[in-house]
Short mmCIF file of C-alpha atoms and ligand atoms in Angstrom, two decimals:
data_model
loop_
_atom_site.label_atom_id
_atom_site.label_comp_id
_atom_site.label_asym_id
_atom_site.label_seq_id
_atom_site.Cartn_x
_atom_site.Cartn_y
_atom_site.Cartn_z
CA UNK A 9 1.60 -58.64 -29.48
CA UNK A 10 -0.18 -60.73 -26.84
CA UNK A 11 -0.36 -59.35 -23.11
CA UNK A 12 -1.58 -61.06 -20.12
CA UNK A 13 -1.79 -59.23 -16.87
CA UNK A 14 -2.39 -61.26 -13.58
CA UNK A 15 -3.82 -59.30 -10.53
CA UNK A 16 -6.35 -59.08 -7.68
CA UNK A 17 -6.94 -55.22 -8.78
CA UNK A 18 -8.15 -55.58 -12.80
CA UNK A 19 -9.88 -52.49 -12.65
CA UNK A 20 -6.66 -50.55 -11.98
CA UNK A 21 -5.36 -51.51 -15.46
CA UNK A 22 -8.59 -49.76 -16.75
CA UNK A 23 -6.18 -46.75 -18.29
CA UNK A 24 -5.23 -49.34 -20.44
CA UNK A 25 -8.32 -48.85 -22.75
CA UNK A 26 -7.85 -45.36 -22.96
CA UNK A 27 -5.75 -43.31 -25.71
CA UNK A 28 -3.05 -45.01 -27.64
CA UNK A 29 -3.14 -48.13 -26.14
CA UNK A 30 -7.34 -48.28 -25.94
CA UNK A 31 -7.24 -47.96 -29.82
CA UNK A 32 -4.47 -50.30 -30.14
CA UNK A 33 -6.20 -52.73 -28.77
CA UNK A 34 -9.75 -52.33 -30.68
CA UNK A 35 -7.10 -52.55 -33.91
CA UNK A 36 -5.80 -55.36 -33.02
CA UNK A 37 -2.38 -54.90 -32.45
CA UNK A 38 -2.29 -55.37 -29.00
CA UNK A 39 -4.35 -58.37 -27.62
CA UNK A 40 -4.46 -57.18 -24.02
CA UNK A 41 -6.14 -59.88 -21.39
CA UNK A 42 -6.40 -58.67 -17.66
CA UNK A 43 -7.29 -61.20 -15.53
CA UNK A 44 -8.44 -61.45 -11.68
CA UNK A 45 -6.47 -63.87 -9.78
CA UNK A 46 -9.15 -64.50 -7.12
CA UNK A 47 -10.68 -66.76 -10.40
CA UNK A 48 -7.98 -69.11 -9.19
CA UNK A 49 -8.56 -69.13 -5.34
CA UNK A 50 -10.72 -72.21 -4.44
CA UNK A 51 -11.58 -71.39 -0.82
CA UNK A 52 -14.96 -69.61 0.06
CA UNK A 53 -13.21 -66.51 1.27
CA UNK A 54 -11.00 -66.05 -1.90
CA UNK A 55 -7.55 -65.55 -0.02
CA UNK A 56 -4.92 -65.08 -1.86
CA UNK A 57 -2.08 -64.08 0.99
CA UNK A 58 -0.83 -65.77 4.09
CA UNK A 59 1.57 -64.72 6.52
CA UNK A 60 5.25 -64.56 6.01
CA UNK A 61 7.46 -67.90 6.86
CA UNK A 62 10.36 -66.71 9.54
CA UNK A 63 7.64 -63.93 11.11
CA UNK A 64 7.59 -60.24 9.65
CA UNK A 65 5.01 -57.84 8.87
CA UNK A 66 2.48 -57.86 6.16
CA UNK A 67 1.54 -61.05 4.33
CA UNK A 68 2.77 -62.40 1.25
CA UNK A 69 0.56 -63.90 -1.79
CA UNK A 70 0.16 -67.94 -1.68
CA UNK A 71 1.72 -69.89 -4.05
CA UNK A 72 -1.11 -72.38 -5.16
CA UNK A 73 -3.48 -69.55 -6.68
CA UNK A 74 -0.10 -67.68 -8.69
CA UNK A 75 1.00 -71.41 -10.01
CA UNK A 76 -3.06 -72.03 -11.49
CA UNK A 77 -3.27 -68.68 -12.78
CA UNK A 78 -0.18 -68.58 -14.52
CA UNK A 79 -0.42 -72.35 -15.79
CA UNK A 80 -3.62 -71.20 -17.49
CA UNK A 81 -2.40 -68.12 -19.45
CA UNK A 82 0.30 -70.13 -20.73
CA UNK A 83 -2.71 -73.02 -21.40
CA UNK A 84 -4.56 -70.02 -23.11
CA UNK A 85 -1.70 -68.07 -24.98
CA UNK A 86 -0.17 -71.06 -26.85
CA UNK A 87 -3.89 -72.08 -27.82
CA UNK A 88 -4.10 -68.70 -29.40
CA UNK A 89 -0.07 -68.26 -30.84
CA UNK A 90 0.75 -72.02 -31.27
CA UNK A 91 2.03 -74.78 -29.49
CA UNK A 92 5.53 -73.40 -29.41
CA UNK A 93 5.02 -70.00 -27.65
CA UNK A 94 5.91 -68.85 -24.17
CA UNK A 95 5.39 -65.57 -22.34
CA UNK A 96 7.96 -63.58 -20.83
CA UNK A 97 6.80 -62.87 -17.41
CA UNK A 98 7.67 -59.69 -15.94
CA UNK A 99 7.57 -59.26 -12.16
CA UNK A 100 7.46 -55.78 -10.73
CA UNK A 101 9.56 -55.95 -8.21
CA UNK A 102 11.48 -52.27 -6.15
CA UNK A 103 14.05 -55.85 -6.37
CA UNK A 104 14.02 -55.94 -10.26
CA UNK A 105 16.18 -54.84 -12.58
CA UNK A 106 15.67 -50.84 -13.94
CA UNK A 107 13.16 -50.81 -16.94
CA UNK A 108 14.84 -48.35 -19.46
CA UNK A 109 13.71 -47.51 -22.81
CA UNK A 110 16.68 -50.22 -24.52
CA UNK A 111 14.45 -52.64 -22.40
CA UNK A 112 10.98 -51.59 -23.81
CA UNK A 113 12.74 -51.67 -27.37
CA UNK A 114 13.34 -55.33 -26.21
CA UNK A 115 10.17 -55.96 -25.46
CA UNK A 116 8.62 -54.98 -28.04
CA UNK A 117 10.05 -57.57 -30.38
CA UNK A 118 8.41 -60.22 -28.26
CA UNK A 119 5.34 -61.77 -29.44
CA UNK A 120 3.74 -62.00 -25.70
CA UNK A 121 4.42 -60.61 -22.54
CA UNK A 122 2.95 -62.07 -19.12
CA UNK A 123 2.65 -59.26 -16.14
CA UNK A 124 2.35 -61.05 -12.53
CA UNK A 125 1.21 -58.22 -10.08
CA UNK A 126 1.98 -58.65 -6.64
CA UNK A 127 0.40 -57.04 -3.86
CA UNK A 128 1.23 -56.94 0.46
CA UNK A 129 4.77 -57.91 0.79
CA UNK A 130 5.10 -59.22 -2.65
CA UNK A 131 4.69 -63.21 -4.27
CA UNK A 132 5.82 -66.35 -3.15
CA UNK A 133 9.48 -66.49 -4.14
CA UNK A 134 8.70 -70.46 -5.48
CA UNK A 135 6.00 -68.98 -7.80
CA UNK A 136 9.08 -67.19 -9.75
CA UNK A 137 11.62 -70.26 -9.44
CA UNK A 138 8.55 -72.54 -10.85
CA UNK A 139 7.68 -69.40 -13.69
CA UNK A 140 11.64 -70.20 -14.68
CA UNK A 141 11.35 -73.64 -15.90
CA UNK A 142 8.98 -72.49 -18.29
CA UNK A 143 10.24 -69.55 -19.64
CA UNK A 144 11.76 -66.07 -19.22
CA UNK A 145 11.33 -64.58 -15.91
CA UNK A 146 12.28 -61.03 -15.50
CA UNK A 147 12.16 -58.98 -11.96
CA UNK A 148 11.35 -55.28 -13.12
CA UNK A 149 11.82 -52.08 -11.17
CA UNK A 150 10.33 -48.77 -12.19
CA UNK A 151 12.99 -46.77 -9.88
CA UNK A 152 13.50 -46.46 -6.85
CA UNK A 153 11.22 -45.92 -4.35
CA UNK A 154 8.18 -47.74 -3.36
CA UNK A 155 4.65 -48.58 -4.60
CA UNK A 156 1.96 -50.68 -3.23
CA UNK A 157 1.92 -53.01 -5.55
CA UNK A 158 2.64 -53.73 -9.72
CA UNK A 159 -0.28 -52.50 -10.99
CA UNK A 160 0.97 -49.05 -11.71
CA UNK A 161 4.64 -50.47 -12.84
CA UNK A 162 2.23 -52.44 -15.43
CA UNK A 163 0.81 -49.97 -17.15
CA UNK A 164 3.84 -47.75 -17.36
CA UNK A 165 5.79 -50.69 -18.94
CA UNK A 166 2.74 -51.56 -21.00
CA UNK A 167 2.50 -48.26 -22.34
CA UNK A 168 6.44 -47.89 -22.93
CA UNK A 169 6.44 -50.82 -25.22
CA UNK A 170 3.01 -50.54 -26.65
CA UNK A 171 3.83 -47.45 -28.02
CA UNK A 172 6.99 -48.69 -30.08
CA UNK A 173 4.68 -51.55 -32.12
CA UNK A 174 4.32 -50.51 -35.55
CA UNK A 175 0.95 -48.67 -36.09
CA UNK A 176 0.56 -47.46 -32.43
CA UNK A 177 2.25 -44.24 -32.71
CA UNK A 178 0.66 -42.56 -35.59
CA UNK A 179 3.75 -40.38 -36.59
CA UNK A 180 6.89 -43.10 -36.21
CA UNK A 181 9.15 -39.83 -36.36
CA UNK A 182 7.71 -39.18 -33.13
CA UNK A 183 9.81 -41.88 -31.44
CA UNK A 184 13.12 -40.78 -33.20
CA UNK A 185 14.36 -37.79 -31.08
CA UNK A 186 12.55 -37.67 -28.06
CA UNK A 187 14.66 -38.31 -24.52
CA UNK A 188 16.12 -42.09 -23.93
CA UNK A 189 15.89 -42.45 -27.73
CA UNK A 190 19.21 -43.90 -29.56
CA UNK A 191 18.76 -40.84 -32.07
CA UNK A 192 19.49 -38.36 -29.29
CA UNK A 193 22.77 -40.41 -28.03
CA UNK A 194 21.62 -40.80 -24.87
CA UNK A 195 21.26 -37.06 -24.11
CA UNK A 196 17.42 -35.33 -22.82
CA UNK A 197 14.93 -33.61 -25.36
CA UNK A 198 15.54 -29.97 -26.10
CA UNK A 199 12.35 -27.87 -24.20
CA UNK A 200 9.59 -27.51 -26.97
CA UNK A 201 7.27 -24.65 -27.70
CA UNK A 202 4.14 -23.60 -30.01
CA UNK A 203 2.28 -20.61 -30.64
CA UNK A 204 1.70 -17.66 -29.81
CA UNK A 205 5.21 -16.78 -30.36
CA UNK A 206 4.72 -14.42 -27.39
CA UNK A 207 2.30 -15.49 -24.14
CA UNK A 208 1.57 -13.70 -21.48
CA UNK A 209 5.21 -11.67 -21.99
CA UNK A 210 7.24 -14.65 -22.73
CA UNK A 211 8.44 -15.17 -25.61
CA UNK A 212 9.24 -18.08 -27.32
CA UNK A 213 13.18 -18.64 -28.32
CA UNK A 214 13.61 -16.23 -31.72
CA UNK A 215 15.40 -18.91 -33.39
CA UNK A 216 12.56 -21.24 -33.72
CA UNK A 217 10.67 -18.68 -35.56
CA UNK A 218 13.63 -17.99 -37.82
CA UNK A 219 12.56 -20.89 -40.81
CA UNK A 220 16.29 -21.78 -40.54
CA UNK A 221 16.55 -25.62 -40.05
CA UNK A 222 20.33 -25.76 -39.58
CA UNK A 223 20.51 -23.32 -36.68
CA UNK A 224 17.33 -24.70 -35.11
CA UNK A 225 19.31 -27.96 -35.05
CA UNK A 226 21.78 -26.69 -33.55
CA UNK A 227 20.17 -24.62 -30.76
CA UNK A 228 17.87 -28.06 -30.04
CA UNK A 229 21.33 -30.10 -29.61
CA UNK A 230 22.85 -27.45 -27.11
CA UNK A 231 19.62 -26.82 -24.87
CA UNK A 232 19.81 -31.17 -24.97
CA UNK A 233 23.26 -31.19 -23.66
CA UNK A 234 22.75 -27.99 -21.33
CA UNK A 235 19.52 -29.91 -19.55
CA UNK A 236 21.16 -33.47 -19.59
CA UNK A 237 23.98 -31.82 -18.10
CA UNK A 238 21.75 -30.13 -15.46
CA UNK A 239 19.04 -32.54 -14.68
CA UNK A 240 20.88 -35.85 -15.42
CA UNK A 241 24.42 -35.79 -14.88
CA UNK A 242 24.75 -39.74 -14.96
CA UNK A 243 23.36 -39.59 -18.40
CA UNK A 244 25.89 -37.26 -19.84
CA UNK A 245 28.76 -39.30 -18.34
CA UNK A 246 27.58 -42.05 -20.04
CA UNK A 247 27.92 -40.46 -23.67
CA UNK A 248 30.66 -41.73 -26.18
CA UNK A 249 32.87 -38.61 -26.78
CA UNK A 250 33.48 -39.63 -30.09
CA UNK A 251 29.46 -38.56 -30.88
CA UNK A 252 30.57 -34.92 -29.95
CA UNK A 253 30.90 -32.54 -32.37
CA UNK A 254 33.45 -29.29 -31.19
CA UNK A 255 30.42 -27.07 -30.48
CA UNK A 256 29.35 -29.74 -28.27
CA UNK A 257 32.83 -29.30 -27.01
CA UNK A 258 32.74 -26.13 -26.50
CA UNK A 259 29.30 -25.89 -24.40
CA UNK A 260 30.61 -28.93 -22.30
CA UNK A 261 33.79 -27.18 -21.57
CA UNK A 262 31.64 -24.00 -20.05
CA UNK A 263 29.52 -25.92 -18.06
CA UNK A 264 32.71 -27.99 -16.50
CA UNK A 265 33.12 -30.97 -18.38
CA UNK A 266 36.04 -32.73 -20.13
CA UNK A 267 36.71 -35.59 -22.31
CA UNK A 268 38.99 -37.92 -20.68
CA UNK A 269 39.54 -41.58 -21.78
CA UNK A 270 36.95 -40.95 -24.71
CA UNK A 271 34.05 -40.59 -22.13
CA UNK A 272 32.88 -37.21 -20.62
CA UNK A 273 34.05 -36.35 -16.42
CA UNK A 274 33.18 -33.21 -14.60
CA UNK A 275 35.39 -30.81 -13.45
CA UNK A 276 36.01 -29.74 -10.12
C1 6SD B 304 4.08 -56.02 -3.58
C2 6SD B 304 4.97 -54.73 -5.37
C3 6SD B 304 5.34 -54.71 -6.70
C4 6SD B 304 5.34 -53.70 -4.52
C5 6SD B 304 7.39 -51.60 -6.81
C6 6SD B 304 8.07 -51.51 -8.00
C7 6SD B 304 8.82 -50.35 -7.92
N1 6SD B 304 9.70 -49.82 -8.80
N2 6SD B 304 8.59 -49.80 -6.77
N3 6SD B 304 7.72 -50.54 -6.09
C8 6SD B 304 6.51 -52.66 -6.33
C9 6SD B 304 6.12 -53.68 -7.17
C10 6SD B 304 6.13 -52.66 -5.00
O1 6SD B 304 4.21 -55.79 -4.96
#
């Protein structure tokens, strides 16, 4: 996969070589350009933000250096993927739609992903209705609250869908039940544990010492549906009833939920 992120901090993607991703990218499999979009400014001060039309505070980024920069990448991507190829570009955006882990999966499958980084009160809305014409344009929100700019909505994403290429992860197994995956319909990871069996007076949950896989299963499945049920209410009303077995039932119905209309409602 080919990635292209556009910013005025590059050195705040520097994570990026680390870990994982780092060793992804001396592999090969990721082909990971930052680049600094004061390259693109032509005046002698390098400005890349004006103030905002209609009055406001802050400043917002200029069009004319966002348009060059991003008219290049596509210049250099299709040089290096063929004549044919176009980026989708990702804004980071508190505006954009919520990135989820069905959206990384999505991701992944593409062969090259454009990141535009804003930075004061955000980018020239024209820069994204231009970016449209050319190819996929996608407004991306980490949650909600507020950051300073894309850069660390970047490499969250980047690492999200990195990490789901073949080859990145070293164990693909590793990606089957953990939280957000399809595998665990939708529910949160059971805690995990290692040894000593006992620390510091704590001891670790007897049945995971207990070499029986069955019953290990099914103590993982009801600590998943106790947390999801604790932490992440919306998650567990979100779950197809028809993927619950009657000891899932049965734990549901003690902590005060109900199948109704084939989905799962709390009580009360
Ligand atoms: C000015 C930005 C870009 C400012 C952001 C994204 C999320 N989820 N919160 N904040 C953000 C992105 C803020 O450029």
């Amino acid at each position: 996969m080919r990635v292209d992120v556009v910013t005025i901090f590059p050195e705040y993607l520097a994570p990026l070589e680390l870990s994982l991703i780092g060793r992804a990218r001396s592999t090969g499999l990721l082909d990971l350009t930052v680049h600094d979009l004061r390259s693109w400014t032509t005046d002698r001060h390098r400005t890349v933000d004006d103030a905002p039309l209609g009055g406001g505070a802050g400043m917002v980024m200029r069009p004319e250096p966002w348009a060059a920069a991003l008219d290049d990448v596509r210049t250099a991507g299709r040089a290096s993927l063929g004549d044919g190829a176009v980026p989708h570009l990702l804004v980071p955006s508190p505006a954009g739609a919520p990135f989820t882990q069905a959206m990384a999966h999505e991701l992944a499958e593409q062969p090259w992903l454009a990141f535009a980084c804003g930075r004061y009160e955000g980018i020239d809305e024209r820069v994204l209705e231009a970016a449209a014409e050319q190819g996929p344009v996608t407004p991306v929100s980490l949650g909600d609250y507020v950051l300073n700019g894309g850069e660390v909505a970047v490499l969250a994403v980047v690492e999200a869908v990195a990490r789901l290429l073949p080859g990145v992860v070293g164990n693909p197994h590793s990606l089957v039940e953990e939280s957000h995956a399809p595998a665990t319909g939708g529910l949160l990871e059971a805690p995990v544990y290692t040894r000593p069996a006992a620390w510091e007076g704590r001891e670790a949950p007897e049945v995971l010492l207990s070499g029986h896989h069955a019953r290990v299963a099914a103590w993982r499945r009801e600590q998943s549906l106790r947390r999801t049920a604790a932490r992440r209410p919306d998650l567990l009303a979100a779950v197809d009833a028809a993927s619950l077995s009657k000891a899932d039932r049965a734990v549901l119905d003690e902590l005060g939920w109900s199948v109704d209309g084939g989905r799962l409602r709390q009580r009360g």
